mmCIF file of C-alpha atoms and ligand atoms in Angstrom:
data_model
loop_
_atom_site.group_PDB
_atom_site.id
_atom_site.type_symbol
_atom_site.label_atom_id
_atom_site.label_comp_id
_atom_site.label_asym_id
_atom_site.label_seq_id
_atom_site.Cartn_x
_atom_site.Cartn_y
_atom_site.Cartn_z
ATOM 1 C CA UNK A 37 1.905 -8.288 35.556
ATOM 2 C CA UNK A 38 3.264 -11.310 37.412
ATOM 3 C CA UNK A 39 6.239 -11.780 35.142
ATOM 4 C CA UNK A 40 9.917 -11.167 35.761
ATOM 5 C CA UNK A 41 10.938 -8.256 33.561
ATOM 6 C CA UNK A 42 13.291 -8.657 30.636
ATOM 7 C CA UNK A 43 14.831 -6.085 28.377
ATOM 8 C CA UNK A 44 14.864 -6.411 24.592
ATOM 9 C CA UNK A 45 16.946 -3.398 23.480
ATOM 10 C CA UNK A 46 18.943 -1.075 25.717
ATOM 11 C CA UNK A 47 21.936 1.242 25.691
ATOM 12 C CA UNK A 48 24.820 0.486 28.015
ATOM 13 C CA UNK A 49 28.411 1.734 28.155
ATOM 14 C CA UNK A 50 28.564 2.949 24.558
ATOM 15 C CA UNK A 51 26.864 -0.087 23.038
ATOM 16 C CA UNK A 52 23.408 -1.145 21.822
ATOM 17 C CA UNK A 53 22.611 -4.257 23.848
ATOM 18 C CA UNK A 54 20.173 -6.870 22.578
ATOM 19 C CA UNK A 55 18.629 -9.892 24.200
ATOM 20 C CA UNK A 56 19.659 -12.565 21.666
ATOM 21 C CA UNK A 57 16.305 -13.889 20.419
ATOM 22 C CA UNK A 58 17.940 -16.559 18.269
ATOM 23 C CA UNK A 59 18.974 -18.327 21.498
ATOM 24 C CA UNK A 60 15.666 -18.133 23.387
ATOM 25 C CA UNK A 61 14.115 -19.940 25.141
ATOM 26 C CA UNK A 62 17.089 -22.126 26.036
ATOM 27 C CA UNK A 63 19.625 -19.421 26.762
ATOM 28 C CA UNK A 64 19.485 -15.779 27.823
ATOM 29 C CA UNK A 65 22.441 -14.148 26.102
ATOM 30 C CA UNK A 66 23.209 -10.513 25.334
ATOM 31 C CA UNK A 67 24.713 -9.262 22.072
ATOM 32 C CA UNK A 68 26.575 -5.929 22.287
ATOM 33 C CA UNK A 69 26.855 -3.829 19.127
ATOM 34 C CA UNK A 70 29.293 -0.938 18.903
ATOM 35 C CA UNK A 71 29.256 -0.366 15.135
ATOM 36 C CA UNK A 72 26.594 0.139 12.463
ATOM 37 C CA UNK A 73 27.801 -3.075 10.798
ATOM 38 C CA UNK A 74 27.149 -5.029 14.003
ATOM 39 C CA UNK A 75 23.674 -3.507 14.356
ATOM 40 C CA UNK A 76 22.932 -4.318 10.703
ATOM 41 C CA UNK A 77 24.054 -7.922 11.238
ATOM 42 C CA UNK A 78 22.022 -8.292 14.442
ATOM 43 C CA UNK A 79 18.841 -7.056 12.721
ATOM 44 C CA UNK A 80 19.444 -9.165 9.592
ATOM 45 C CA UNK A 81 20.104 -12.357 11.563
ATOM 46 C CA UNK A 82 17.105 -11.697 13.840
ATOM 47 C CA UNK A 83 19.047 -11.441 17.086
ATOM 48 C CA UNK A 84 16.480 -8.653 17.452
ATOM 49 C CA UNK A 85 13.189 -8.883 15.566
ATOM 50 C CA UNK A 86 9.654 -7.552 15.663
ATOM 51 C CA UNK A 87 8.959 -4.268 13.852
ATOM 52 C CA UNK A 88 9.041 -1.857 16.828
ATOM 53 C CA UNK A 89 12.141 -3.474 18.389
ATOM 54 C CA UNK A 90 13.954 -3.274 15.053
ATOM 55 C CA UNK A 91 13.050 0.421 14.801
ATOM 56 C CA UNK A 92 14.425 1.185 18.272
ATOM 57 C CA UNK A 93 17.603 -0.790 17.531
ATOM 58 C CA UNK A 94 18.116 1.072 14.249
ATOM 59 C CA UNK A 95 17.680 4.407 16.052
ATOM 60 C CA UNK A 96 20.533 3.426 18.377
ATOM 61 C CA UNK A 97 22.460 2.265 15.286
ATOM 62 C CA UNK A 98 22.224 5.812 13.905
ATOM 63 C CA UNK A 99 23.497 7.196 17.224
ATOM 64 C CA UNK A 100 26.411 4.755 16.969
ATOM 65 C CA UNK A 101 27.125 5.951 13.418
ATOM 66 C CA UNK A 102 27.528 9.499 14.750
ATOM 67 C CA UNK A 103 29.772 8.304 17.604
ATOM 68 C CA UNK A 104 31.950 6.284 15.227
ATOM 69 C CA UNK A 105 32.394 9.134 12.785
ATOM 70 C CA UNK A 106 35.705 10.980 12.574
ATOM 71 C CA UNK A 107 34.189 13.757 10.433
ATOM 72 C CA UNK A 108 34.633 17.329 11.573
ATOM 73 C CA UNK A 109 32.587 18.837 8.775
ATOM 74 C CA UNK A 110 28.759 18.780 9.328
ATOM 75 C CA UNK A 111 27.973 18.018 5.665
ATOM 76 C CA UNK A 112 30.371 15.046 5.654
ATOM 77 C CA UNK A 113 28.864 13.735 8.899
ATOM 78 C CA UNK A 114 25.358 13.978 7.427
ATOM 79 C CA UNK A 115 26.545 12.048 4.395
ATOM 80 C CA UNK A 116 27.863 9.295 6.657
ATOM 81 C CA UNK A 117 24.592 9.199 8.558
ATOM 82 C CA UNK A 118 22.628 8.929 5.310
ATOM 83 C CA UNK A 119 24.825 5.977 4.328
ATOM 84 C CA UNK A 120 24.222 4.339 7.738
ATOM 85 C CA UNK A 121 20.486 4.803 7.246
ATOM 86 C CA UNK A 122 20.631 3.141 3.817
ATOM 87 C CA UNK A 123 22.527 0.171 5.300
ATOM 88 C CA UNK A 124 20.135 -0.258 8.220
ATOM 89 C CA UNK A 125 16.956 0.215 6.147
ATOM 90 C CA UNK A 126 18.013 -2.596 3.829
ATOM 91 C CA UNK A 127 18.448 -5.057 6.720
ATOM 92 C CA UNK A 128 14.703 -5.852 6.881
ATOM 93 C CA UNK A 129 12.620 -4.081 4.244
ATOM 94 C CA UNK A 130 9.038 -4.905 5.306
ATOM 95 C CA UNK A 131 9.003 -3.525 8.863
ATOM 96 C CA UNK A 132 8.436 0.194 8.290
ATOM 97 C CA UNK A 133 9.362 1.030 11.883
ATOM 98 C CA UNK A 134 12.978 0.611 10.793
ATOM 99 C CA UNK A 135 13.030 3.310 8.093
ATOM 100 C CA UNK A 136 10.609 5.387 10.165
ATOM 101 C CA UNK A 137 13.160 5.431 13.015
ATOM 102 C CA UNK A 138 16.230 6.063 10.822
ATOM 103 C CA UNK A 139 14.396 8.905 9.019
ATOM 104 C CA UNK A 140 13.546 10.450 12.368
ATOM 105 C CA UNK A 141 17.205 10.174 13.444
ATOM 106 C CA UNK A 142 18.411 11.758 10.204
ATOM 107 C CA UNK A 143 15.926 14.608 10.686
ATOM 108 C CA UNK A 144 17.235 15.093 14.230
ATOM 109 C CA UNK A 145 20.780 15.262 12.826
ATOM 110 C CA UNK A 146 19.733 17.858 10.245
ATOM 111 C CA UNK A 147 18.313 19.965 13.070
ATOM 112 C CA UNK A 148 21.788 20.101 14.650
ATOM 113 C CA UNK A 149 23.106 22.441 11.929
ATOM 114 C CA UNK A 150 24.138 25.017 14.564
ATOM 115 C CA UNK A 151 25.571 22.416 16.961
ATOM 116 C CA UNK A 152 29.320 21.566 16.961
ATOM 117 C CA UNK A 153 29.901 18.242 15.183
ATOM 118 C CA UNK A 154 31.422 16.867 18.391
ATOM 119 C CA UNK A 155 28.019 17.202 20.101
ATOM 120 C CA UNK A 156 25.849 15.633 17.394
ATOM 121 C CA UNK A 157 26.412 12.085 18.672
ATOM 122 C CA UNK A 158 25.147 13.027 22.144
ATOM 123 C CA UNK A 159 22.077 14.702 20.600
ATOM 124 C CA UNK A 160 21.324 11.601 18.546
ATOM 125 C CA UNK A 161 21.631 9.348 21.560
ATOM 126 C CA UNK A 162 19.005 11.474 23.326
ATOM 127 C CA UNK A 163 16.760 11.074 20.259
ATOM 128 C CA UNK A 164 17.278 7.279 20.205
ATOM 129 C CA UNK A 165 16.331 7.090 23.896
ATOM 130 C CA UNK A 166 13.172 9.065 23.010
ATOM 131 C CA UNK A 167 12.311 6.570 20.235
ATOM 132 C CA UNK A 168 12.658 3.727 22.763
ATOM 133 C CA UNK A 169 10.615 5.481 25.459
ATOM 134 C CA UNK A 170 7.859 6.440 23.005
ATOM 135 C CA UNK A 171 7.578 2.863 21.782
ATOM 136 C CA UNK A 172 7.260 1.597 25.336
ATOM 137 C CA UNK A 173 4.598 4.227 26.044
ATOM 138 C CA UNK A 174 2.674 3.407 22.843
ATOM 139 C CA UNK A 175 2.583 -0.272 23.844
ATOM 140 C CA UNK A 176 1.326 0.625 27.332
ATOM 141 C CA UNK A 177 -1.454 2.654 25.716
ATOM 142 C CA UNK A 178 -2.333 -0.186 23.308
ATOM 143 C CA UNK A 179 -2.844 -2.343 26.407
ATOM 144 C CA UNK A 180 -5.644 -0.117 27.647
ATOM 145 C CA UNK A 181 -7.522 -0.172 24.342
ATOM 146 C CA UNK A 182 -6.902 -3.839 23.537
ATOM 147 C CA UNK A 183 -7.642 -5.419 26.921
ATOM 148 C CA UNK A 184 -11.213 -4.056 26.755
ATOM 149 C CA UNK A 185 -11.828 -6.201 23.645
ATOM 150 C CA UNK A 186 -10.963 -9.406 25.515
ATOM 151 C CA UNK A 187 -13.788 -10.769 27.642
ATOM 152 C CA UNK A 188 -13.142 -13.218 30.437
ATOM 153 C CA UNK A 189 -13.300 -16.765 29.102
ATOM 154 C CA UNK A 190 -12.076 -15.756 25.622
ATOM 155 C CA UNK A 191 -9.996 -18.171 23.586
ATOM 156 C CA UNK A 192 -7.532 -16.100 21.609
ATOM 157 C CA UNK A 193 -5.356 -17.223 18.731
ATOM 158 C CA UNK A 194 -2.088 -15.417 17.953
ATOM 159 C CA UNK A 195 0.639 -15.810 15.340
ATOM 160 C CA UNK A 196 4.366 -15.042 15.476
ATOM 161 C CA UNK A 197 5.546 -12.931 18.418
ATOM 162 C CA UNK A 198 4.133 -9.478 19.038
ATOM 163 C CA UNK A 199 5.119 -9.357 22.686
ATOM 164 C CA UNK A 200 7.652 -7.476 24.773
ATOM 165 C CA UNK A 201 10.407 -9.186 22.798
ATOM 166 C CA UNK A 202 9.158 -7.541 19.597
ATOM 167 C CA UNK A 203 9.050 -4.019 21.089
ATOM 168 C CA UNK A 204 10.900 -1.813 23.556
ATOM 169 C CA UNK A 205 8.595 -3.232 26.227
ATOM 170 C CA UNK A 206 5.137 -4.755 26.861
ATOM 171 C CA UNK A 207 4.374 -5.686 23.224
ATOM 172 C CA UNK A 208 1.400 -5.022 20.980
ATOM 173 C CA UNK A 209 -0.806 -8.101 20.426
ATOM 174 C CA UNK A 210 0.424 -9.910 23.559
ATOM 175 C CA UNK A 211 0.320 -6.907 25.865
ATOM 176 C CA UNK A 212 -3.499 -6.705 26.147
ATOM 177 C CA UNK A 213 -3.616 -10.475 26.681
ATOM 178 C CA UNK A 214 -1.069 -10.373 29.501
ATOM 179 C CA UNK A 215 -2.728 -7.387 31.119
ATOM 180 C CA UNK A 216 -6.259 -8.807 30.855
ATOM 181 C CA UNK A 217 -4.890 -11.965 32.501
ATOM 182 C CA UNK A 218 -3.191 -9.954 35.246
ATOM 183 C CA UNK A 219 -6.514 -8.182 35.872
ATOM 184 C CA UNK A 220 -8.127 -11.532 36.547
ATOM 185 C CA UNK A 221 -9.777 -12.294 33.197
ATOM 186 C CA UNK A 222 -9.622 -15.959 32.327
ATOM 187 C CA UNK A 223 -8.043 -16.289 28.882
ATOM 188 C CA UNK A 224 -6.709 -19.183 26.885
ATOM 189 C CA UNK A 225 -4.248 -18.514 24.073
ATOM 190 C CA UNK A 226 -3.674 -20.770 21.082
ATOM 191 C CA UNK A 227 -0.101 -20.048 19.983
ATOM 192 C CA UNK A 228 0.793 -20.737 16.352
ATOM 193 C CA UNK A 229 4.322 -22.130 16.278
ATOM 194 C CA UNK A 230 5.084 -19.874 13.240
ATOM 195 C CA UNK A 231 7.218 -21.797 10.797
ATOM 196 C CA UNK A 232 9.970 -21.467 9.803
ATOM 197 C CA UNK A 233 11.598 -19.221 12.425
ATOM 198 C CA UNK A 234 9.346 -20.476 15.226
ATOM 199 C CA UNK A 235 8.702 -17.126 16.897
ATOM 200 C CA UNK A 236 5.507 -18.644 18.346
ATOM 201 C CA UNK A 237 6.944 -21.745 19.953
ATOM 202 C CA UNK A 238 10.258 -20.192 20.991
ATOM 203 C CA UNK A 239 9.261 -16.650 21.953
ATOM 204 C CA UNK A 240 5.498 -16.206 22.440
ATOM 205 C CA UNK A 241 5.221 -19.421 24.455
ATOM 206 C CA UNK A 242 8.161 -18.229 26.582
ATOM 207 C CA UNK A 243 6.571 -14.826 27.227
ATOM 208 C CA UNK A 244 3.123 -16.208 28.010
ATOM 209 C CA UNK A 245 4.542 -18.869 30.303
ATOM 210 C CA UNK A 246 6.482 -16.235 32.274
ATOM 211 C CA UNK A 247 3.290 -14.168 32.542
ATOM 212 C CA UNK A 248 1.348 -17.199 33.759
ATOM 213 C CA UNK A 249 -1.148 -17.071 30.865
ATOM 214 C CA UNK A 250 -2.874 -20.340 29.943
ATOM 215 C CA UNK A 251 -1.738 -21.420 26.484
ATOM 216 C CA UNK A 252 -1.646 -24.273 24.007
ATOM 217 C CA UNK A 253 1.015 -24.417 21.324
ATOM 218 C CA UNK A 254 -0.286 -25.566 17.937
ATOM 219 C CA UNK A 255 1.183 -26.065 14.479
ATOM 220 C CA UNK A 256 0.261 -23.281 12.075
ATOM 221 C CA UNK A 257 -1.889 -25.571 9.960
ATOM 222 C CA UNK A 258 -4.021 -26.614 12.964
ATOM 223 C CA UNK A 259 -5.630 -23.156 13.254
ATOM 224 C CA UNK A 260 -8.551 -23.986 10.908
ATOM 225 C CA UNK A 261 -9.254 -27.175 12.817
ATOM 226 C CA UNK A 262 -9.682 -25.306 16.110
ATOM 227 C CA UNK A 263 -11.756 -22.566 14.482
ATOM 228 C CA UNK A 264 -14.122 -25.068 12.859
ATOM 229 C CA UNK A 265 -14.666 -26.708 16.256
ATOM 230 C CA UNK A 266 -15.692 -23.344 17.712
ATOM 231 C CA UNK A 267 -12.619 -23.145 19.958
ATOM 232 C CA UNK A 268 -11.385 -19.690 18.903
ATOM 233 C CA UNK A 269 -13.203 -16.475 19.875
ATOM 234 C CA UNK A 270 -10.830 -13.974 18.302
ATOM 235 C CA UNK A 271 -7.485 -13.657 16.542
ATOM 236 C CA UNK A 272 -5.028 -10.948 17.517
ATOM 237 C CA UNK A 273 -1.727 -10.319 15.735
ATOM 238 C CA UNK A 274 0.851 -7.546 15.342
ATOM 239 C CA UNK A 275 1.900 -5.800 12.128
ATOM 240 C CA UNK A 276 5.066 -4.869 10.278
ATOM 241 C CA UNK A 277 3.506 -2.241 8.032
ATOM 242 C CA UNK A 278 -0.042 -0.982 7.613
ATOM 243 C CA UNK A 279 -0.893 0.798 4.360
ATOM 244 C CA UNK A 280 -3.089 3.922 4.236
ATOM 245 C CA UNK A 281 -6.133 1.798 3.320
ATOM 246 C CA UNK A 282 -5.644 -0.563 6.294
ATOM 247 C CA UNK A 283 -4.057 -3.482 4.427
ATOM 248 C CA UNK A 284 -1.728 -5.191 6.914
ATOM 249 C CA UNK A 285 1.674 -6.797 6.310
ATOM 250 C CA UNK A 286 2.571 -9.248 9.057
ATOM 251 C CA UNK A 287 4.339 -12.580 9.507
ATOM 252 C CA UNK A 288 3.780 -15.083 6.709
ATOM 253 C CA UNK A 289 0.653 -17.085 7.505
ATOM 254 C CA UNK A 290 -1.287 -14.105 8.873
ATOM 255 C CA UNK A 291 -3.355 -13.760 5.687
ATOM 256 C CA UNK A 292 -4.325 -17.440 5.851
ATOM 257 C CA UNK A 293 -5.501 -16.928 9.431
ATOM 258 C CA UNK A 294 -7.536 -13.856 8.467
ATOM 259 C CA UNK A 295 -9.297 -15.780 5.678
ATOM 260 C CA UNK A 296 -10.006 -18.637 8.081
ATOM 261 C CA UNK A 297 -11.272 -16.214 10.713
ATOM 262 C CA UNK A 298 -13.654 -14.636 8.175
ATOM 263 C CA UNK A 299 -14.919 -18.081 7.118
ATOM 264 C CA UNK A 300 -15.782 -18.810 10.752
ATOM 265 C CA UNK A 301 -17.113 -15.300 11.628
ATOM 266 C CA UNK A 302 -14.294 -14.776 14.152
ATOM 267 C CA UNK A 303 -13.067 -11.176 14.684
ATOM 268 C CA UNK A 304 -9.540 -10.610 13.426
ATOM 269 C CA UNK A 305 -7.693 -7.830 15.321
ATOM 270 C CA UNK A 306 -4.368 -6.167 14.561
ATOM 271 C CA UNK A 307 -2.459 -4.355 17.330
ATOM 272 C CA UNK A 308 0.254 -1.884 16.300
ATOM 273 C CA UNK A 309 1.672 1.516 17.223
ATOM 274 C CA UNK A 310 1.115 4.360 14.741
ATOM 275 C CA UNK A 311 4.829 4.118 13.833
ATOM 276 C CA UNK A 312 3.805 0.962 11.910
ATOM 277 C CA UNK A 313 1.303 2.857 9.745
ATOM 278 C CA UNK A 314 2.775 3.974 6.428
ATOM 279 C CA UNK A 315 0.484 6.623 4.935
ATOM 280 C CA UNK A 316 2.824 6.966 1.939
ATOM 281 C CA UNK A 317 1.701 3.574 0.669
ATOM 282 C CA UNK A 318 -1.863 3.490 -0.637
ATOM 283 C CA UNK A 319 -2.448 -0.253 -0.367
ATOM 284 C CA UNK A 320 -0.757 -3.515 0.578
ATOM 285 C CA UNK A 321 0.296 -3.984 -3.051
ATOM 286 C CA UNK A 322 2.995 -1.365 -2.478
ATOM 287 C CA UNK A 323 4.491 -2.999 0.626
ATOM 288 C CA UNK A 324 7.900 -4.613 -0.028
ATOM 289 C CA UNK A 325 7.937 -8.240 1.103
ATOM 290 C CA UNK A 326 11.198 -9.489 2.571
ATOM 291 C CA UNK A 327 12.488 -12.714 1.058
ATOM 292 C CA UNK A 328 14.701 -14.568 3.519
ATOM 293 C CA UNK A 329 17.294 -17.267 2.975
ATOM 294 C CA UNK A 330 15.543 -20.460 1.764
ATOM 295 C CA UNK A 331 17.882 -22.357 4.080
ATOM 296 C CA UNK A 332 15.598 -21.258 6.944
ATOM 297 C CA UNK A 333 12.917 -23.411 5.268
ATOM 298 C CA UNK A 334 15.024 -26.361 4.141
ATOM 299 C CA UNK A 335 16.918 -26.598 7.438
ATOM 300 C CA UNK A 336 15.995 -26.592 11.117
ATOM 301 C CA UNK A 337 18.637 -25.588 13.658
ATOM 302 C CA UNK A 338 21.278 -26.234 11.000
ATOM 303 C CA UNK A 339 19.985 -29.742 10.227
ATOM 304 C CA UNK A 340 18.665 -30.396 6.693
ATOM 305 C CA UNK A 341 14.950 -31.304 6.527
ATOM 306 C CA UNK A 342 14.509 -31.377 2.746
ATOM 307 C CA UNK A 343 16.406 -33.261 0.040
ATOM 308 C CA UNK A 344 19.638 -31.483 -0.844
ATOM 309 C CA UNK A 345 19.243 -29.061 -3.761
ATOM 310 C CA UNK A 346 15.463 -28.664 -3.470
ATOM 311 C CA UNK A 347 14.153 -25.187 -4.348
ATOM 312 C CA UNK A 348 12.395 -23.386 -1.479
ATOM 313 C CA UNK A 349 10.690 -19.972 -1.299
ATOM 314 C CA UNK A 350 10.729 -17.942 1.894
ATOM 315 C CA UNK A 351 8.591 -14.784 1.853
ATOM 316 C CA UNK A 352 8.799 -13.649 5.490
ATOM 317 C CA UNK A 353 5.534 -11.651 5.420
ATOM 318 C CA UNK A 354 2.178 -11.561 3.664
ATOM 319 C CA UNK A 355 -0.509 -8.916 3.227
ATOM 320 C CA UNK A 356 -3.980 -9.204 4.747
ATOM 321 C CA UNK A 357 -6.545 -7.086 2.865
ATOM 322 C CA UNK A 358 -8.319 -4.521 5.036
ATOM 323 C CA UNK A 359 -11.772 -6.068 4.543
ATOM 324 C CA UNK A 360 -10.680 -9.053 6.662
ATOM 325 C CA UNK A 361 -9.617 -6.836 9.600
ATOM 326 C CA UNK A 362 -12.200 -6.099 12.310
ATOM 327 C CA UNK A 363 -10.148 -3.375 14.009
ATOM 328 C CA UNK A 364 -6.624 -1.990 14.362
ATOM 329 C CA UNK A 365 -5.663 -1.323 17.973
ATOM 330 C CA UNK A 366 -3.245 1.626 18.187
ATOM 331 C CA UNK A 367 -2.005 3.753 21.072
ATOM 332 C CA UNK A 368 -4.465 6.408 19.862
ATOM 333 C CA UNK A 369 -7.450 4.096 20.159
ATOM 334 C CA UNK A 370 -9.229 1.277 18.357
ATOM 335 C CA UNK A 371 -9.561 2.086 14.644
ATOM 336 C CA UNK A 372 -12.500 0.475 12.864
ATOM 337 C CA UNK A 373 -13.437 0.352 9.166
ATOM 338 C CA UNK A 374 -13.554 2.273 6.902
ATOM 339 C CA UNK A 375 -9.793 2.333 7.509
ATOM 340 C CA UNK A 376 -8.862 4.855 4.819
ATOM 341 C CA UNK A 377 -10.712 7.720 6.516
ATOM 342 C CA UNK A 378 -10.317 6.505 10.099
ATOM 343 C CA UNK A 379 -6.565 5.841 9.838
ATOM 344 C CA UNK A 380 -6.050 9.264 8.250
ATOM 345 C CA UNK A 381 -7.808 10.892 11.220
ATOM 346 C CA UNK A 382 -5.698 8.964 13.758
ATOM 347 C CA UNK A 383 -2.445 9.659 11.918
ATOM 348 C CA UNK A 384 -3.219 13.381 11.614
ATOM 349 C CA UNK A 385 -3.919 13.500 15.351
ATOM 350 C CA UNK A 386 -0.687 11.549 16.063
ATOM 351 C CA UNK A 387 1.467 13.881 13.972
ATOM 352 C CA UNK A 388 -0.131 16.940 15.571
ATOM 353 C CA UNK A 389 1.185 15.886 19.009
ATOM 354 C CA UNK A 390 4.678 14.763 17.795
HETATM 355 O O1 LIG B 895 10.249 -11.703 11.301
HETATM 356 P P1 LIG B 895 9.839 -11.087 12.611
HETATM 357 O O2 LIG B 895 9.959 -12.000 13.770
HETATM 358 O O3 LIG B 895 10.526 -9.775 12.829
HETATM 359 O O4 LIG B 895 8.296 -10.770 12.405
HETATM 360 C C1 LIG B 895 7.598 -10.190 13.459
HETATM 361 C C2 LIG B 895 6.172 -10.002 13.176
HETATM 362 O O5 LIG B 895 5.661 -10.355 12.131
HETATM 363 C C3 LIG B 895 5.368 -9.299 14.231
HETATM 364 O O6 LIG B 895 4.042 -9.732 14.228
HETATM 365 C C4 LIG B 895 5.403 -7.779 13.950
HETATM 366 O O7 LIG B 895 6.686 -7.331 13.747
HETATM 367 C C5 LIG B 895 4.773 -7.005 15.049
HETATM 368 S S1 LIG B 895 5.697 -7.068 16.521
HETATM 369 C C6 LIG B 895 4.982 -6.060 17.668
#
């Protein structure tokens, strides 16, 4: 890839370090978190965002909880870790990677029953590093499967940011695009700006520009216009949680795109690691949808857009029913309908190697 590398989440000198995504693309600043409260605040305020990146950050948050603890009794330490998990899980309820990562960290802590309490923090840091490395590896593997779906000359539409910024590295939906481009395929990406947080215009456009990929930034409501004119060959997005039947929760506006894509016979792809698949939830109806501060809708960069006192709603995600999804690109391969049986097979294979 012909882009200068950046890091999204990393551990340095006893702190979880985050590239501050609220400041991009104008400024490259780092936020250092040394307490669970700081990690919780960074996730909630979207200094770090994107389901896999949130999961990795929360894993480091659990390691910090163990480091911060003054408990000498294993049971008391576990209680503190369970409380840290509850705090972190509540920061962003839709992205399952978060609770997936904190559950994994809690399980790792439970496995330290015979380890002196003073060593638990070091064990958990090793586990958090593993969560980060596995996410990076999963994204690299998604690249291989996803890039094959993109033919040279394809015009691809994407929504929100599912790039390296949203993961420990590479990205999900953007990774195959960047790699296909680096391999010499000629691609053009239509980038939805993604109101109201503008992950498309601020973050995806920044990533694609650094990778040298041809792109055009559009308003979210222009997508149908370009599809009707025959200027979109496929849609590819990430996911925050995929239910057992293949229903997909992703950034608000994704469902609208999927309906539009169906109306124009355009394939609609979802790229996500298996850590985003939640087999405990039968369908999208069971996925909790995060409601964010309406001020993110009524205001832009702190400036009011709407009349003072107006009521605004701000669901941050929506659910796309599985019948609108052509395929889900995971690190284990491209999963096609029927998703209930095919996802089960992939998830069983994934848990067998974990
Ligand atoms: O609110 P955000 O920016 O965290 O939402 C991000 C998305 O919806 C992404 O598409 C999703 O997390 C997948 S990122 C690989």
